Amino acid sequence: MSFKCLLNRTCDIELISLASPDNFGGRTEESKTLFTSLPCRLRTRNAGEKRYSSPEYQYATHSLYLEYVKLPKGRLRIKTGSVYYDVCGRIELGGAQKYLCLYLERKTVCA
């Protein structure tokens, strides 16, 4: 079975930045879509993975696997379906820039 066969979803990757201050000094988030409809696989991380991960990945609730794409530094957000996730870490899998694993934290919206 090939890696591509395991990619059962699609996702969008966005770069998040702060807009220029408005007249009142407030700043809002702006998003720029870097990639759309990338084939991927989303998996929920278990408690053991969180416990033994490096500190920067302990808060990740999910792992997202995809073919390698060059991602810029900065704050990234993933959208798959209608759900958004913040990227809290990334590692290259397989060497030679073949595959990528992004560690995600589910973004919750306060009502």
JSON list of N, CA and C in Angstrom, two decimals, residues 45-73:
[
{"chain": "A", "resi": 45, "resn": "ARG", "atom": "N", "xyz": [-4.29, 12.24, 18.31]},
{"chain": "A", "resi": 45, "resn": "ARG", "atom": "CA", "xyz": [-3.15, 11.75, 19.09]},
{"chain": "A", "resi": 45, "resn": "ARG", "atom": "C", "xyz": [-3.65, 11.23, 20.43]},
{"chain": "A", "resi": 46, "resn": "ASN", "atom": "N", "xyz": [-3.02, 10.16, 20.94]},
{"chain": "A", "resi": 46, "resn": "ASN", "atom": "CA", "xyz": [-3.45, 9.59, 22.22]},
{"chain": "A", "resi": 46, "resn": "ASN", "atom": "C", "xyz": [-2.64, 10.19, 23.37]},
{"chain": "A", "resi": 47, "resn": "ALA", "atom": "N", "xyz": [-3.06, 9.91, 24.58]},
{"chain": "A", "resi": 47, "resn": "ALA", "atom": "CA", "xyz": [-2.44, 10.48, 25.78]},
{"chain": "A", "resi": 47, "resn": "ALA", "atom": "C", "xyz": [-0.97, 10.11, 25.91]},
{"chain": "A", "resi": 48, "resn": "GLY", "atom": "N", "xyz": [-0.60, 8.90, 25.54]},
{"chain": "A", "resi": 48, "resn": "GLY", "atom": "CA", "xyz": [0.79, 8.47, 25.62]},
{"chain": "A", "resi": 48, "resn": "GLY", "atom": "C", "xyz": [1.69, 9.26, 24.70]},
{"chain": "A", "resi": 49, "resn": "GLU", "atom": "N", "xyz": [1.20, 9.55, 23.52]},
{"chain": "A", "resi": 49, "resn": "GLU", "atom": "CA", "xyz": [1.99, 10.34, 22.57]},
{"chain": "A", "resi": 49, "resn": "GLU", "atom": "C", "xyz": [2.23, 11.75, 23.11]},
{"chain": "A", "resi": 50, "resn": "LYS", "atom": "N", "xyz": [1.21, 12.31, 23.75]},
{"chain": "A", "resi": 50, "resn": "LYS", "atom": "CA", "xyz": [1.34, 13.66, 24.30]},
{"chain": "A", "resi": 50, "resn": "LYS", "atom": "C", "xyz": [2.33, 13.68, 25.46]},
{"chain": "A", "resi": 51, "resn": "ARG", "atom": "N", "xyz": [2.27, 12.67, 26.29]},
{"chain": "A", "resi": 51, "resn": "ARG", "atom": "CA", "xyz": [3.11, 12.61, 27.49]},
{"chain": "A", "resi": 51, "resn": "ARG", "atom": "C", "xyz": [4.59, 12.50, 27.13]},
{"chain": "A", "resi": 52, "resn": "TYR", "atom": "N", "xyz": [4.91, 11.71, 26.13]},
{"chain": "A", "resi": 52, "resn": "TYR", "atom": "CA", "xyz": [6.30, 11.46, 25.79]},
{"chain": "A", "resi": 52, "resn": "TYR", "atom": "C", "xyz": [6.82, 12.32, 24.64]},
{"chain": "A", "resi": 53, "resn": "SER", "atom": "N", "xyz": [6.03, 13.27, 24.21]},
{"chain": "A", "resi": 53, "resn": "SER", "atom": "CA", "xyz": [6.47, 14.17, 23.15]},
{"chain": "A", "resi": 53, "resn": "SER", "atom": "C", "xyz": [7.35, 15.26, 23.73]},
{"chain": "A", "resi": 54, "resn": "SER", "atom": "N", "xyz": [8.08, 15.95, 22.84]},
{"chain": "A", "resi": 54, "resn": "SER", "atom": "CA", "xyz": [8.82, 17.12, 23.29]},
{"chain": "A", "resi": 54, "resn": "SER", "atom": "C", "xyz": [7.80, 18.18, 23.71]},
{"chain": "A", "resi": 55, "resn": "PRO", "atom": "N", "xyz": [8.19, 19.07, 24.61]},
{"chain": "A", "resi": 55, "resn": "PRO", "atom": "CA", "xyz": [7.24, 20.03, 25.18]},
{"chain": "A", "resi": 55, "resn": "PRO", "atom": "C", "xyz": [6.45, 20.83, 24.14]},
{"chain": "A", "resi": 56, "resn": "GLU", "atom": "N", "xyz": [7.07, 21.16, 23.02]},
{"chain": "A", "resi": 56, "resn": "GLU", "atom": "CA", "xyz": [6.35, 21.97, 22.03]},
{"chain": "A", "resi": 56, "resn": "GLU", "atom": "C", "xyz": [5.22, 21.21, 21.36]},
{"chain": "A", "resi": 57, "resn": "TYR", "atom": "N", "xyz": [5.25, 19.88, 21.41]},
{"chain": "A", "resi": 57, "resn": "TYR", "atom": "CA", "xyz": [4.20, 19.08, 20.78]},
{"chain": "A", "resi": 57, "resn": "TYR", "atom": "C", "xyz": [3.21, 18.48, 21.76]},
{"chain": "A", "resi": 58, "resn": "GLN", "atom": "N", "xyz": [3.37, 18.73, 23.05]},
{"chain": "A", "resi": 58, "resn": "GLN", "atom": "CA", "xyz": [2.50, 18.10, 24.06]},
{"chain": "A", "resi": 58, "resn": "GLN", "atom": "C", "xyz": [1.06, 18.57, 23.97]},
{"chain": "A", "resi": 59, "resn": "TYR", "atom": "N", "xyz": [0.83, 19.75, 23.45]},
{"chain": "A", "resi": 59, "resn": "TYR", "atom": "CA", "xyz": [-0.54, 20.27, 23.37]},
{"chain": "A", "resi": 59, "resn": "TYR", "atom": "C", "xyz": [-1.25, 19.86, 22.09]},
{"chain": "A", "resi": 60, "resn": "ALA", "atom": "N", "xyz": [-0.53, 19.23, 21.18]},
{"chain": "A", "resi": 60, "resn": "ALA", "atom": "CA", "xyz": [-1.13, 18.83, 19.92]},
{"chain": "A", "resi": 60, "resn": "ALA", "atom": "C", "xyz": [-2.21, 17.77, 20.15]},
{"chain": "A", "resi": 61, "resn": "THR", "atom": "N", "xyz": [-3.36, 17.99, 19.57]},
{"chain": "A", "resi": 61, "resn": "THR", "atom": "CA", "xyz": [-4.47, 17.05, 19.70]},
{"chain": "A", "resi": 61, "resn": "THR", "atom": "C", "xyz": [-4.55, 16.11, 18.50]},
{"chain": "A", "resi": 62, "resn": "HIS", "atom": "N", "xyz": [-3.94, 16.51, 17.39]},
{"chain": "A", "resi": 62, "resn": "HIS", "atom": "CA", "xyz": [-4.02, 15.74, 16.15]},
{"chain": "A", "resi": 62, "resn": "HIS", "atom": "C", "xyz": [-2.69, 15.76, 15.41]},
{"chain": "A", "resi": 63, "resn": "SER", "atom": "N", "xyz": [-2.50, 14.78, 14.55]},
{"chain": "A", "resi": 63, "resn": "SER", "atom": "CA", "xyz": [-1.38, 14.75, 13.62]},
{"chain": "A", "resi": 63, "resn": "SER", "atom": "C", "xyz": [-1.96, 14.74, 12.21]},
{"chain": "A", "resi": 64, "resn": "LEU", "atom": "N", "xyz": [-1.34, 15.50, 11.33]},
{"chain": "A", "resi": 64, "resn": "LEU", "atom": "CA", "xyz": [-1.77, 15.57, 9.94]},
{"chain": "A", "resi": 64, "resn": "LEU", "atom": "C", "xyz": [-0.61, 15.14, 9.06]},
{"chain": "A", "resi": 65, "resn": "TYR", "atom": "N", "xyz": [-0.84, 14.16, 8.21]},
{"chain": "A", "resi": 65, "resn": "TYR", "atom": "CA", "xyz": [0.18, 13.63, 7.33]},
{"chain": "A", "resi": 65, "resn": "TYR", "atom": "C", "xyz": [-0.13, 14.06, 5.91]},
{"chain": "A", "resi": 66, "resn": "LEU", "atom": "N", "xyz": [0.91, 14.48, 5.18]},
{"chain": "A", "resi": 66, "resn": "LEU", "atom": "CA", "xyz": [0.75, 14.88, 3.79]},
{"chain": "A", "resi": 66, "resn": "LEU", "atom": "C", "xyz": [2.08, 14.77, 3.06]},
{"chain": "A", "resi": 67, "resn": "GLU", "atom": "N", "xyz": [2.01, 14.84, 1.74]},
{"chain": "A", "resi": 67, "resn": "GLU", "atom": "CA", "xyz": [3.24, 14.87, 0.98]},
{"chain": "A", "resi": 67, "resn": "GLU", "atom": "C", "xyz": [3.93, 16.20, 1.26]},
{"chain": "A", "resi": 68, "resn": "TYR", "atom": "N", "xyz": [5.25, 16.20, 1.16]},
{"chain": "A", "resi": 68, "resn": "TYR", "atom": "CA", "xyz": [6.04, 17.37, 1.54]},
{"chain": "A", "resi": 68, "resn": "TYR", "atom": "C", "xyz": [5.67, 18.60, 0.70]},
{"chain": "A", "resi": 69, "resn": "VAL", "atom": "N", "xyz": [5.48, 19.70, 1.37]},
{"chain": "A", "resi": 69, "resn": "VAL", "atom": "CA", "xyz": [5.35, 21.02, 0.74]},
{"chain": "A", "resi": 69, "resn": "VAL", "atom": "C", "xyz": [6.22, 21.96, 1.56]},
{"chain": "A", "resi": 70, "resn": "LYS", "atom": "N", "xyz": [6.82, 22.91, 0.92]},
{"chain": "A", "resi": 70, "resn": "LYS", "atom": "CA", "xyz": [7.66, 23.87, 1.61]},
{"chain": "A", "resi": 70, "resn": "LYS", "atom": "C", "xyz": [6.76, 24.89, 2.30]},
{"chain": "A", "resi": 71, "resn": "LEU", "atom": "N", "xyz": [6.87, 24.95, 3.63]},
{"chain": "A", "resi": 71, "resn": "LEU", "atom": "CA", "xyz": [6.04, 25.86, 4.42]},
{"chain": "A", "resi": 71, "resn": "LEU", "atom": "C", "xyz": [6.91, 26.97, 5.01]},
{"chain": "A", "resi": 72, "resn": "PRO", "atom": "N", "xyz": [6.40, 28.19, 5.01]},
{"chain": "A", "resi": 72, "resn": "PRO", "atom": "CA", "xyz": [7.17, 29.29, 5.57]},
{"chain": "A", "resi": 72, "resn": "PRO", "atom": "C", "xyz": [7.17, 29.25, 7.10]},
{"chain": "A", "resi": 73, "resn": "LYS", "atom": "N", "xyz": [8.08, 29.98, 7.70]},
{"chain": "A", "resi": 73, "resn": "LYS", "atom": "CA", "xyz": [8.05, 30.18, 9.16]},
{"chain": "A", "resi": 73, "resn": "LYS", "atom": "C", "xyz": [6.84, 31.05, 9.44]}
]
